[in-house]
Amino acid sequence: MSGERRPTMAVWKFASCDGCQLTLLDCEDELLPLAGQLDIRYFLEATSAAGPGPYDLSLVEGSVTTPQDAERIQHIRSVSRHLVTIGACATAGGIQALRDFADVEEYLSIVYAQPAYIDTLAHSTAISRNVPVDFELRGCPIDRGQLIEVITAFLSGRRPHIPDHSVCFACKRRGIVCLPVANGTPCLGPVTHAGCGALCPAYGRGCYGCFGPSASVNMPAFIPLLHRDGMSDTDVTRVLRTFNATAPEFADASGAPPAPAQPEAPDPPEES
Amino acid sequence: MTHRGSRVLHVGALSRVEGEGELRLRVDGARITEARLRIYEPPRFFEAFLRGRAHTEPPDITARVCGICPVAYQMSSCQAIEDVCGVAVTGQLAALRRLLYCGEWIESQTLHIHLLHAPDFLGHSGAIEMARHHRPHVERGLRIKQAGNAIVELLGGRAIHPINVKLGGFHRVPTRTELGPLAERLRRAREDAWHTVEWVAGFDFPDAGADEEFLALAQPGTYAMDSGIPTAMAAPSSAGLSPESSRALPTRAFPVRDFERHVAEYQVPGSTALYSSLDGKRHLTGPLARYAISGRWLSTVAREAAHAAGLGDPRHGTVCRNPFRSILVRAVEVVHALEEALRLVTDYSAPAVPSLPVPPRAGTGYGATEAPRGLLYHRYVLDAQGTITDAALIPPTAQNQSAIEEHLRHVAQSFLDRHPDPDDEQLRLLCERAIRNHDPCISCSAHFLDLTVERH
């Protein structure tokens, strides 16, 4: 019996749009075969059955934005053997991290007539800023093929094969004409993590960086190219401050103040 | 049974929905005195950080409100900004947008039907468990969903947060040859979708009725999806009818620009989602409202499907007010969306340009489209440089929240009348079902379900 035990998996959600966990349900051809190899114990979006941990694999979507969530992620880490973040929110704070560049009190007053009813942190932090993370899968949203690679790698006990080079590599491999070179179209491809398959260039559009920074980026050399292709300083700041605004390379290049050394978790987590 | 005092029933972390929330029921003796859906999805502040962004950015940014219906956000935002800038997208570009929207309806509604909602009717915790007993039905659902995804992936680049949408049209438009192969796939999916209607029609539906005004877009001649005029249909009680009445009632319409004069948002303690009301009253958007207001414009095959499923003939003014049957209306809408998509693919010829220029202009613009879960309204204020100075997004969930609470109160009360001393687990399952009738989608508004029952 124990020799046939399927690894247990849980899928968790923090502040996000659900798009990354939905990617799992979008694996139409692979969904049922995958589900046969895993014991999906906790996945609120897909099942109302909630089984106890510990979990061999936890997939975490979303960023930490509330005092309660800062505690919840500590608990999830303590019941998870492997913790993998899925998506730009979990890996880089997500679009909701735009609050980090603003006054959250002012944000509250814009959206809510009664800001006092709302409990939120001034920052939106990546999961790795709260707890140790075993692997980070990038993208807003993540790529279906990469997600399947991460899960199958986990099932076979190896490291996922997710290259950390830039979108440019994927573009060259697909034989797409370089948009900045051929048309002067501003494109974040040179500094953006691969994973989408160079989707935007394939549609004639400059990359807007939704997978966040790639492994080695040289922003001081790159930004003048964006200027050359017609982007103003404001445009550059805007494009860097969207879905991966607090990824360190993008944040630095957009002139962000340094992020807090520690996210404002209210209390030390209890060991459980 | 011993006399019980007041107590609170608390349903924690609602499942098979998108977003996070919980439910609190207050029971005084044998009466449910309060049903409160507490949405604790952390606030994400879209309306705040849209300020200061360029007018070209909302289609990409607002897509991130919701992973289940990003196209709806893209389409409402394009419409609103094009409204400010005085640009009308027509012809084949508009047809392609409608095709993209059909793709989202097909995949999003099919997800809702097969993976999130059907397990409730068959007593399963989810689709993966349900697949052990009903595998062909789950596989069929996945096939239909794939057909929807195929449209969104081809036109949008990817199924979640498409990249190819821009103001005035698209970054790139497909050739007729690229679109052609979709047709065969859509025909097969239409066959599958018809079988889904038959399957769902065999479910056991609890008796229930919605006594709210319905609100949906109307565009005479077509089943409104990507545009139309907000149109409200009176509540049955206003005509002295029961909430289950299947009679169409008088409608009234107002321009999209007057939306916020009619639909007012308000806040209640303990919920990050804003509530809203229609002219001071509860209202409901979504499939039941669309079917009541536009049912007569369904395609012939979809109308036949509706008739075969026992929904009556909408051409004769039959409406459906049972929220549990919304799954049936969704299934019919999938048939319609597949037919519409097939028509658009067959009639397609590539437009001369992929997009129209949308130069910025100062002013206020309004946009509304029918997201799979209901009417989604956007408003933007731009300055002359095209910088956004104010933005308002009113999603369907926020509009429906008050109606959902009322339905929960009814469902829980009728259950309590039959089972004076129910266990909380039974009550929780029933409440979750009542919510999934409307929505799997709470992150728009701000996920779910914790149930608390307070008994006094």
XYZ file of C-alpha atoms in Angstrom:
728
model
C 0.000 0.000 0.000
C 2.676 2.454 1.058
C 4.681 1.655 -2.094
C 1.737 2.895 -4.162
C 1.138 6.032 -2.219
C 0.583 8.920 -4.580
C 2.248 12.185 -3.639
C -0.138 14.634 -2.047
C -0.613 18.046 -3.605
C -2.242 21.235 -2.428
C -2.985 24.426 -4.333
C -3.182 27.644 -2.331
C -4.356 31.085 -3.231
C -3.282 34.485 -1.978
C -3.994 37.904 -3.563
C -4.356 37.157 -7.270
C -6.785 36.681 -10.133
C -6.809 32.829 -9.976
C -5.416 32.687 -13.508
C -2.399 30.584 -12.556
C -4.348 27.865 -10.717
C -6.846 28.014 -13.550
C -3.942 27.078 -15.809
C -4.034 23.692 -14.086
C -7.685 23.276 -15.075
C -6.759 24.473 -18.552
C -4.498 21.403 -18.991
C -7.503 19.700 -20.594
C -5.646 16.759 -22.142
C -3.350 16.282 -19.167
C -5.736 17.118 -16.295
C -7.215 13.676 -15.662
C -3.942 11.741 -16.254
C -2.142 14.145 -13.882
C -4.895 13.820 -11.323
C -4.373 10.057 -11.489
C -0.747 10.386 -10.439
C -1.324 12.831 -7.618
C -3.485 12.823 -4.553
C -4.944 16.318 -4.827
C -5.727 16.987 -1.189
C -6.497 20.653 -1.246
C -7.505 22.739 -4.238
C -10.432 24.956 -3.359
C -11.026 26.151 -6.884
C -11.483 22.554 -8.100
C -12.802 20.535 -5.176
C -14.722 21.048 -1.952
C -12.986 18.019 -0.403
C -10.186 19.355 1.783
C -7.763 16.732 3.079
C -5.200 17.245 5.817
C -1.488 17.780 5.271
C 1.328 17.373 5.226
C 1.495 17.941 1.507
C 4.335 16.685 -0.651
C 3.853 19.528 -3.101
C 2.242 22.882 -2.492
C 1.591 25.192 -5.409
C 1.106 28.742 -4.196
C -0.554 31.440 -6.245
C -0.825 35.079 -5.235
C 1.026 37.550 -3.064
C 0.869 38.327 0.642
C -1.123 41.499 1.264
C -2.912 41.046 4.589
C -1.757 40.325 8.147
C -3.786 37.070 8.100
C -2.124 35.917 4.892
C 1.316 36.680 6.310
C 0.500 34.114 9.011
C -1.217 31.658 6.679
C 1.839 31.305 4.413
C 3.967 30.375 7.439
C 1.542 27.574 8.243
C 1.437 26.397 4.616
C 5.238 26.269 4.538
C 5.284 24.213 7.726
C 2.951 21.568 6.220
C 4.585 21.473 2.756
C 7.618 19.362 1.781
C 8.067 21.241 -1.495
C 6.681 24.686 -2.035
C 6.507 26.044 -5.565
C 5.209 29.511 -6.346
C 3.175 29.868 -9.517
C 2.943 33.184 -11.282
C 4.010 36.798 -11.088
C 1.973 37.569 -7.955
C 3.550 34.771 -5.885
C 6.986 35.274 -7.398
C 7.215 39.056 -7.597
C 4.302 40.593 -5.697
C 2.040 40.895 -8.738
C 0.184 43.863 -10.057
C -1.209 44.556 -6.596
C 2.370 45.485 -5.602
C 1.789 48.807 -7.344
C 0.672 49.897 -3.866
C 4.351 49.695 -2.886
C 4.919 52.807 -4.961
C 1.967 54.662 -3.492
C 0.280 55.507 -0.252
C -1.962 52.581 0.583
C -4.172 54.814 2.719
C -4.845 56.929 -0.338
C -5.568 53.792 -2.389
C -8.053 52.700 0.240
C -9.800 56.029 0.137
C -10.068 55.907 -3.674
C -11.649 52.462 -3.774
C -13.641 52.328 -0.536
C -16.037 54.765 1.031
C -15.252 53.202 4.426
C -11.528 52.420 4.367
C -11.647 51.525 8.050
C -13.532 48.313 7.176
C -10.554 47.054 5.174
C -7.539 45.303 6.653
C -4.547 45.381 4.336
C -0.776 45.668 4.414
C 1.053 48.610 2.852
C 3.060 46.197 0.667
C 2.301 43.232 -1.549
C 5.155 40.745 -1.122
C 6.332 37.726 -3.057
C 6.042 34.413 -1.206
C 9.856 34.091 -1.039
C 9.974 37.272 1.009
C 7.881 35.530 3.622
C 9.060 31.883 3.628
C 11.715 29.742 1.885
C 10.561 28.644 -1.550
C 11.800 25.552 -3.454
C 11.029 26.740 -6.958
C 9.512 29.806 -8.565
C 7.542 29.548 -11.793
C 7.144 32.867 -13.510
C 4.533 34.446 -15.703
C 1.353 36.461 -15.649
C -0.106 33.965 -16.174
C 2.197 30.958 -15.999
C 2.616 28.822 -19.099
C 0.699 25.533 -19.172
C 3.675 23.580 -20.588
C 5.995 24.915 -17.900
C 3.506 24.016 -15.169
C 3.270 20.450 -16.458
C 7.079 20.312 -16.554
C 7.274 21.435 -12.920
C 4.742 18.820 -11.784
C 6.244 15.955 -13.826
C 9.738 16.903 -12.618
C 8.415 16.780 -9.053
C 6.815 13.376 -9.693
C 10.088 11.985 -11.044
C 12.173 13.631 -8.333
C 14.270 15.855 -10.570
C 14.795 19.577 -10.951
C 12.360 21.206 -13.417
C 13.894 22.109 -16.732
C 12.852 25.749 -16.930
C 15.512 27.796 -18.717
C 16.100 31.243 -17.250
C 17.293 32.940 -20.397
C 15.433 35.803 -22.036
C 12.508 35.983 -24.445
C 14.987 36.858 -27.198
C 16.188 33.235 -27.256
C 12.653 31.972 -27.833
C 12.121 34.618 -30.482
C 15.253 33.593 -32.395
C 14.336 29.942 -32.096
C 10.930 30.647 -33.622
C 12.534 32.679 -36.399
C 10.569 35.804 -35.536
C 11.966 38.987 -37.027
C 13.386 41.191 -34.253
C 10.820 43.943 -33.696
C 13.194 46.609 -32.322
C 15.743 45.975 -35.069
C 13.315 45.708 -37.977
C 10.576 48.130 -36.932
C 11.927 50.164 -34.043
C 9.206 48.697 -31.832
C 10.083 48.950 -28.126
C 10.380 45.416 -26.716
C 11.269 44.087 -23.245
C 12.327 40.738 -24.746
C 16.053 41.178 -24.001
C 15.455 41.473 -20.231
C 12.352 39.306 -19.808
C 12.344 35.715 -18.575
C 11.439 33.181 -21.258
C 8.394 30.953 -20.859
C 5.691 32.405 -23.060
C 7.317 31.242 -26.300
C 7.835 34.830 -27.464
C 4.122 35.312 -27.722
C 3.932 39.078 -28.128
C 6.620 39.334 -30.811
C 4.841 36.533 -32.671
C 1.781 38.812 -32.761
C 3.815 41.805 -33.877
C 3.808 43.390 -30.451
C 6.764 44.300 -28.272
C 7.188 42.140 -25.141
C 5.716 43.894 -22.081
C 7.582 41.853 -19.514
C 4.800 39.736 -17.959
C 7.260 36.941 -17.033
C 9.500 39.359 -15.116
C 13.275 39.702 -15.348
C 15.447 36.949 -16.839
C 18.602 35.607 -15.181
C 21.155 38.182 -16.229
C 19.869 41.562 -17.215
C 21.770 44.713 -17.914
C 19.209 47.417 -17.356
C 21.574 50.396 -17.662
C 22.478 49.211 -21.167
C 18.923 48.273 -22.070
C 16.873 51.312 -21.067
C 18.547 53.603 -23.646
C 17.316 51.163 -26.313
C 13.749 51.702 -25.131
C 14.352 55.449 -25.321
C 15.784 55.044 -28.814
C 12.615 53.218 -29.866
C 10.450 56.076 -28.719
C 9.592 55.402 -25.085
C 9.671 58.327 -22.683
C 10.901 57.963 -19.098
C 7.271 57.788 -18.010
C 6.587 54.995 -20.508
C 9.618 53.049 -19.265
C 8.528 53.422 -15.663
C 5.009 52.320 -16.536
C 6.077 49.226 -18.453
C 8.455 48.131 -15.703
C 5.811 48.848 -13.084
C 3.048 46.530 -14.136
C 2.889 42.814 -13.423
C 6.350 42.349 -11.877
C 6.824 45.828 -10.449
C 8.702 44.705 -7.322
C 10.977 42.154 -9.000
C 14.296 43.712 -7.875
C 15.741 44.323 -11.380
C 12.559 45.989 -12.630
C 12.029 47.922 -9.412
C 15.575 49.317 -9.401
C 15.386 50.357 -13.039
C 12.063 52.129 -12.481
C 13.578 54.221 -9.704
C 11.761 52.506 -6.873
C 12.679 53.181 -3.278
C 14.269 50.113 -1.691
C 11.729 47.511 -0.615
C 11.292 46.954 3.127
C 13.933 44.617 4.510
C 11.205 42.506 6.060
C 7.587 42.348 5.049
C 5.404 43.541 7.847
C 4.303 40.183 9.245
C 2.459 41.009 12.445
C 3.672 38.187 14.664
C 6.306 35.509 14.382
C 4.708 32.327 13.052
C 3.913 29.531 15.406
C 5.729 26.298 14.645
C 3.213 23.620 13.844
C -35.930 19.009 19.394
C -34.817 21.212 22.176
C -35.515 24.868 21.945
C -32.559 26.629 20.502
C -31.533 30.146 20.880
C -29.922 32.383 18.360
C -26.766 31.127 16.762
C -24.459 31.826 13.914
C -23.652 29.222 11.280
C -20.258 29.820 9.792
C -19.183 28.285 6.464
C -15.452 28.619 6.028
C -13.455 28.878 2.792
C -15.929 28.309 -0.009
C -14.720 25.858 -2.628
C -15.059 25.578 -6.391
C -15.229 29.280 -6.763
C -12.625 31.685 -7.870
C -11.725 34.085 -5.059
C -12.120 33.825 -1.280
C -15.044 34.364 1.036
C -17.175 32.971 3.781
C -20.802 32.908 4.818
C -22.455 33.766 8.081
C -26.048 32.830 8.877
C -27.839 34.138 11.907
C -30.664 31.931 13.167
C -33.141 33.213 15.735
C -35.217 30.268 16.894
C -36.495 28.790 13.623
C -35.948 31.892 11.492
C -32.896 32.907 9.548
C -32.609 36.566 10.262
C -29.424 37.332 8.402
C -27.341 35.843 5.605
C -24.093 37.627 5.012
C -21.540 36.748 2.409
C -18.233 37.992 3.730
C -15.766 38.332 0.936
C -12.276 38.471 2.320
C -10.445 38.371 -0.943
C -7.672 40.838 -0.259
C -8.309 44.187 -1.946
C -6.177 44.644 -5.031
C -6.901 48.328 -5.726
C -7.273 48.290 -9.490
C -9.316 51.478 -9.583
C -6.626 53.250 -7.604
C -3.561 52.222 -9.566
C -5.218 52.765 -12.952
C -4.888 56.454 -12.141
C -1.817 57.828 -13.834
C -1.631 55.050 -16.395
C -1.788 55.591 -20.167
C -5.109 55.173 -21.940
C -3.612 52.269 -23.917
C -2.972 50.191 -20.777
C -6.363 49.157 -19.310
C -6.946 46.200 -21.671
C -3.750 44.549 -20.360
C -4.073 45.739 -16.778
C -7.758 45.068 -16.099
C -7.490 41.585 -17.653
C -5.612 40.759 -14.444
C -8.707 41.361 -12.326
C -9.944 37.902 -13.258
C -8.283 34.776 -14.650
C -11.673 33.276 -15.584
C -12.969 36.170 -17.660
C -10.035 38.376 -18.745
C -11.564 38.970 -22.193
C -14.619 40.567 -20.607
C -12.366 43.051 -18.826
C -10.438 43.718 -22.001
C -13.596 44.291 -24.026
C -15.340 46.563 -21.498
C -12.190 48.654 -21.100
C -11.621 48.995 -24.860
C -15.209 50.029 -25.341
C -15.041 52.661 -22.600
C -11.776 54.204 -23.778
C -12.809 54.167 -27.426
C -15.954 55.941 -26.232
C -13.841 58.766 -24.778
C -11.744 58.988 -27.934
C -14.667 58.929 -30.342
C -13.654 55.727 -32.121
C -16.172 53.121 -33.225
C -14.831 49.666 -34.065
C -17.082 48.082 -36.668
C -17.070 45.508 -39.465
C -14.697 42.547 -39.338
C -12.716 44.003 -36.440
C -15.883 44.073 -34.350
C -16.699 40.567 -35.603
C -13.283 39.338 -34.431
C -13.845 40.890 -31.017
C -17.176 39.109 -30.801
C -15.488 35.862 -31.824
C -12.924 36.323 -29.058
C -15.756 36.958 -26.598
C -17.541 33.789 -27.827
C -14.310 31.897 -27.086
C -14.331 33.160 -23.508
C -18.030 32.366 -23.063
C -17.438 28.819 -24.310
C -14.448 28.053 -22.093
C -15.515 29.993 -19.018
C -19.144 28.805 -18.954
C -18.067 25.226 -19.720
C -15.611 25.378 -16.828
C -18.393 26.652 -14.583
C -20.853 23.966 -15.739
C -18.645 20.869 -15.776
C -15.889 21.512 -13.273
C -17.456 23.785 -10.682
C -21.239 23.416 -10.655
C -22.284 19.954 -11.951
C -20.550 18.102 -9.077
C -23.146 19.712 -6.752
C -26.028 18.060 -8.555
C -24.346 14.647 -8.602
C -23.055 14.675 -5.046
C -19.347 14.917 -5.764
C -16.720 17.147 -4.246
C -15.258 18.124 -7.605
C -14.812 17.240 -11.235
C -11.780 15.037 -10.706
C -13.685 12.878 -8.230
C -16.801 13.089 -10.442
C -14.696 11.827 -13.362
C -14.389 8.445 -11.609
C -18.139 7.978 -12.011
C -19.020 10.205 -14.931
C -15.835 10.261 -16.958
C -17.430 10.716 -20.417
C -19.280 13.819 -19.192
C -16.149 15.373 -17.714
C -14.142 14.541 -20.817
C -16.843 16.068 -23.005
C -16.725 19.222 -20.903
C -12.964 19.391 -21.295
C -13.350 19.019 -25.073
C -15.842 21.881 -25.296
C -13.602 23.988 -23.100
C -10.686 23.242 -25.405
C -12.674 24.561 -28.356
C -13.244 27.834 -26.481
C -9.595 27.998 -25.483
C -8.602 27.373 -29.105
C -10.456 30.518 -30.192
C -8.996 32.658 -27.414
C -5.490 31.267 -28.025
C -5.659 31.870 -31.752
C -7.053 35.381 -31.545
C -5.582 36.398 -28.215
C -2.289 34.521 -28.148
C -3.124 32.635 -24.927
C -6.242 31.538 -23.070
C -5.566 33.498 -19.871
C -4.716 37.181 -20.147
C -4.628 37.370 -23.952
C -1.923 39.631 -25.340
C -3.320 40.467 -28.764
C -6.115 42.861 -27.756
C -5.488 46.555 -28.165
C -7.511 49.721 -28.413
C -9.101 49.948 -31.845
C -8.779 46.228 -32.563
C -5.846 43.804 -32.434
C -2.076 43.798 -32.741
C -2.395 41.190 -35.460
C -5.463 39.746 -37.185
C -5.649 36.181 -38.486
C -5.915 35.304 -42.135
C -8.989 33.422 -43.333
C -6.799 30.360 -43.781
C -5.613 30.554 -40.154
C -9.158 30.811 -38.836
C -10.584 28.132 -41.158
C -9.591 25.002 -39.202
C -11.552 26.267 -36.183
C -14.816 25.581 -38.020
C -14.655 21.785 -37.856
C -13.661 21.912 -34.221
C -16.545 24.246 -33.399
C -19.001 21.937 -35.184
C -17.848 19.007 -33.035
C -18.018 21.135 -29.899
C -21.569 22.217 -30.805
C -22.563 18.543 -30.939
C -20.892 18.031 -27.532
C -22.572 21.136 -26.133
C -25.991 19.839 -27.210
C -25.276 16.633 -25.238
C -24.287 18.730 -22.240
C -27.666 20.476 -22.352
C -29.371 17.045 -22.364
C -27.161 15.851 -19.491
C -27.740 18.928 -17.357
C -31.486 18.884 -18.117
C -31.648 15.538 -16.304
C -30.371 16.996 -13.017
C -32.672 17.349 -10.035
C -33.384 21.037 -9.502
C -34.615 22.300 -6.147
C -37.597 24.652 -6.311
C -36.522 28.263 -5.949
C -37.315 31.640 -7.430
C -35.493 34.909 -7.858
C -37.529 37.959 -6.923
C -35.048 40.558 -8.112
C -35.066 42.821 -11.076
C -32.996 41.370 -13.883
C -30.328 43.535 -15.498
C -28.643 42.666 -18.794
C -27.546 44.337 -21.973
C -30.009 44.262 -24.839
C -29.199 44.585 -28.496
C -32.352 43.811 -30.481
C -31.662 41.278 -33.198
C -28.870 39.543 -31.357
C -28.252 37.805 -28.010
C -26.303 40.653 -26.430
C -22.745 39.786 -25.525
C -20.179 42.383 -26.455
C -22.397 45.442 -26.497
C -25.902 46.675 -25.876
C -28.081 48.917 -23.770
C -28.507 48.170 -20.065
C -32.074 46.883 -19.711
C -33.891 46.003 -16.523
C -36.847 43.626 -16.234
C -39.256 44.189 -13.337
C -39.297 41.854 -10.317
C -42.260 39.411 -10.088
C -43.442 40.806 -6.738
C -43.896 44.230 -8.334
C -46.559 42.617 -10.570
C -48.093 40.601 -7.745
C -46.505 37.379 -9.037
C -44.540 34.692 -7.223
C -40.737 34.630 -7.562
C -41.024 31.408 -9.592
C -43.191 33.093 -12.243
C -41.971 32.370 -15.758
C -43.696 35.357 -17.322
C -41.676 38.094 -18.931
C -42.389 41.430 -17.237
C -42.027 44.995 -18.470
C -38.521 46.234 -19.178
C -36.897 49.660 -19.035
C -33.585 50.690 -20.536
C -31.005 53.409 -19.907
C -27.841 54.450 -21.721
C -24.512 52.992 -20.533
C -23.343 56.495 -19.601
C -26.141 56.670 -17.016
C -25.158 53.322 -15.457
C -23.847 54.758 -12.193
C -26.976 56.906 -11.843
C -28.959 53.657 -11.650
C -26.489 51.140 -10.232
C -25.082 52.508 -6.991
C -22.227 50.874 -5.116
C -22.097 50.745 -1.329
C -19.961 49.113 1.293
C -20.777 46.965 4.304
C -18.467 46.109 7.198
C -16.405 42.955 6.931
C -16.379 42.568 3.176
C -13.799 43.771 0.712
C -16.392 43.511 -2.076
C -18.601 46.456 -2.758
C -22.337 45.870 -2.961
C -24.593 47.586 -5.450
C -28.252 48.216 -6.056
C -30.355 49.098 -9.088
C -32.463 52.171 -8.452
C -32.357 51.353 -4.766
C -33.410 47.732 -5.151
C -31.719 44.321 -5.333
C -30.960 43.147 -8.821
C -29.450 40.173 -10.578
C -27.224 40.033 -13.646
C -25.965 36.928 -15.447
C -27.496 34.042 -17.392
C -31.047 34.241 -15.961
C -31.186 37.968 -16.707
C -29.703 37.577 -20.185
C -32.081 34.749 -21.038
C -35.083 36.784 -19.867
C -34.069 39.893 -21.772
C -32.470 38.447 -24.933
C -33.773 34.869 -25.059
C -35.829 35.470 -28.171
C -32.639 36.339 -30.052
C -30.951 33.007 -29.406
C -29.900 31.062 -32.499
C -32.421 28.502 -33.728
C -30.394 25.539 -32.482
C -29.844 27.133 -29.044
C -33.569 27.898 -28.793
C -34.362 24.291 -29.674
C -31.874 23.180 -27.018
C -33.591 25.435 -24.467
C -36.975 24.048 -25.418
C -35.768 20.438 -25.242
C -34.246 21.181 -21.821
C -37.596 22.328 -20.440
C -36.787 26.041 -20.308
C -39.801 26.877 -22.479
C -39.710 28.947 -25.618
C -38.265 32.398 -24.984
C -39.972 33.706 -28.143
C -43.233 33.371 -26.265
C -41.939 35.386 -23.346
C -40.942 32.480 -21.139
C -38.258 33.320 -18.604
C -36.479 31.183 -16.019
C -36.301 32.482 -12.450
C -34.937 29.406 -10.671
C -31.301 30.166 -9.812
C -30.517 26.418 -9.656
C -31.469 26.200 -13.328
C -28.890 28.805 -14.282
C -26.607 25.862 -15.151
C -29.148 24.941 -17.832
C -29.227 28.463 -19.227
C -25.415 28.475 -19.268
C -25.407 25.212 -21.219
C -27.805 26.747 -23.751
C -25.630 29.841 -23.968
C -22.634 27.652 -24.789
C -24.568 26.156 -27.719
C -25.397 29.681 -28.844
C -21.813 30.921 -28.479
C -20.539 27.967 -30.502
C -23.018 28.669 -33.263
C -22.209 32.338 -33.248
C -18.486 31.563 -33.341
C -19.030 29.181 -36.243
C -20.950 31.842 -38.132
C -18.234 34.444 -37.504
C -15.483 32.067 -38.620
C -17.383 31.101 -41.763
C -18.160 34.714 -42.716
C -14.698 36.044 -41.912
C -12.560 38.030 -44.266
C -9.444 39.715 -42.930
C -9.919 43.442 -42.251
C -7.700 45.921 -44.095
C -5.916 47.003 -40.904
C -5.512 45.133 -37.583
C -6.564 48.173 -35.577
C -7.906 51.701 -35.873
C -5.880 54.524 -34.361
C -7.240 55.672 -30.984
C -5.592 59.035 -30.264
C -6.164 60.309 -26.730
C -8.773 62.902 -25.953
C -9.897 64.433 -22.702
C -13.239 63.241 -21.425
C -15.184 60.446 -19.796
C -16.029 57.164 -21.489
C -18.314 54.279 -20.620
C -18.292 50.620 -21.609
C -20.381 47.576 -20.702
C -20.291 43.997 -21.954
C -21.800 40.692 -20.819
C -19.088 38.799 -18.952
C -20.017 35.121 -18.550
C -21.176 35.912 -14.984
C -23.073 39.066 -15.933
C -22.869 42.696 -16.874
C -19.430 44.273 -16.475
C -19.252 48.069 -16.524
C -16.153 50.273 -16.888
C -15.772 54.057 -16.794
C -12.567 56.012 -17.403
C -11.745 59.700 -17.224
C -8.820 60.790 -19.404
C -6.921 64.044 -19.666
C -5.823 65.443 -23.029
C -2.582 63.395 -22.973
C -4.566 60.234 -22.420
C -3.554 59.814 -18.782
C -6.264 58.164 -16.708
C -7.388 60.415 -13.892
C -10.259 58.282 -12.598
C -11.537 54.752 -13.199
C -14.566 52.749 -12.065
C -15.059 49.007 -12.588
C -18.372 47.449 -11.522
C -18.155 43.654 -11.889
C -21.133 41.281 -11.964
C -20.295 39.667 -8.618
C -20.525 42.961 -6.784
C -23.874 43.630 -8.409
C -25.188 40.162 -7.559
C -23.943 39.974 -4.014
C -27.067 41.295 -2.387
C -29.306 39.002 -4.486
C -27.074 36.029 -3.681
C -27.475 36.762 0.039
C -31.242 36.892 -0.379
C -31.209 33.549 -2.226
C -29.041 32.081 0.525
C -31.496 33.246 3.139
C -34.391 31.630 1.230
C -32.582 28.382 0.547
C -31.376 28.083 4.124
C -34.805 28.966 5.520
C -36.668 26.408 3.418
C -34.080 23.814 4.426
C -34.524 24.730 8.082
C -38.303 24.463 7.711
C -37.891 20.884 6.496
C -35.026 19.940 8.811
C -35.454 21.910 12.027
C -32.161 20.673 13.437
C -29.820 20.294 10.473
C -26.165 19.656 10.812
C -24.002 22.490 9.671
C -22.291 20.401 7.004
C -25.587 19.805 5.150
C -26.437 23.455 5.388
C -22.972 24.434 4.204
C -23.229 22.228 1.101
C -26.593 23.722 0.234
C -25.337 27.270 0.682
C -22.298 26.606 -1.447
C -24.593 25.321 -4.191
C -26.731 28.429 -3.974
C -23.646 30.578 -4.475
C -22.271 28.506 -7.328
C -25.598 29.006 -9.105
C -24.363 32.485 -9.771
C -20.732 32.680 -9.483
C -17.515 30.894 -9.194
C -15.932 34.232 -9.336
C -15.231 36.257 -6.260
C -11.843 37.708 -7.003
C -13.529 40.143 -9.345
C -15.204 41.662 -6.431
C -12.728 41.331 -4.392
C -12.956 33.633 -2.818
C -14.631 31.586 -0.481
C -16.624 29.437 1.798
C -16.577 29.703 5.513
C -20.093 29.291 6.920
C -20.926 30.578 10.364
C -24.384 29.939 11.794
C -25.291 32.079 14.704
C -28.247 30.520 16.539
C -30.093 32.335 19.262
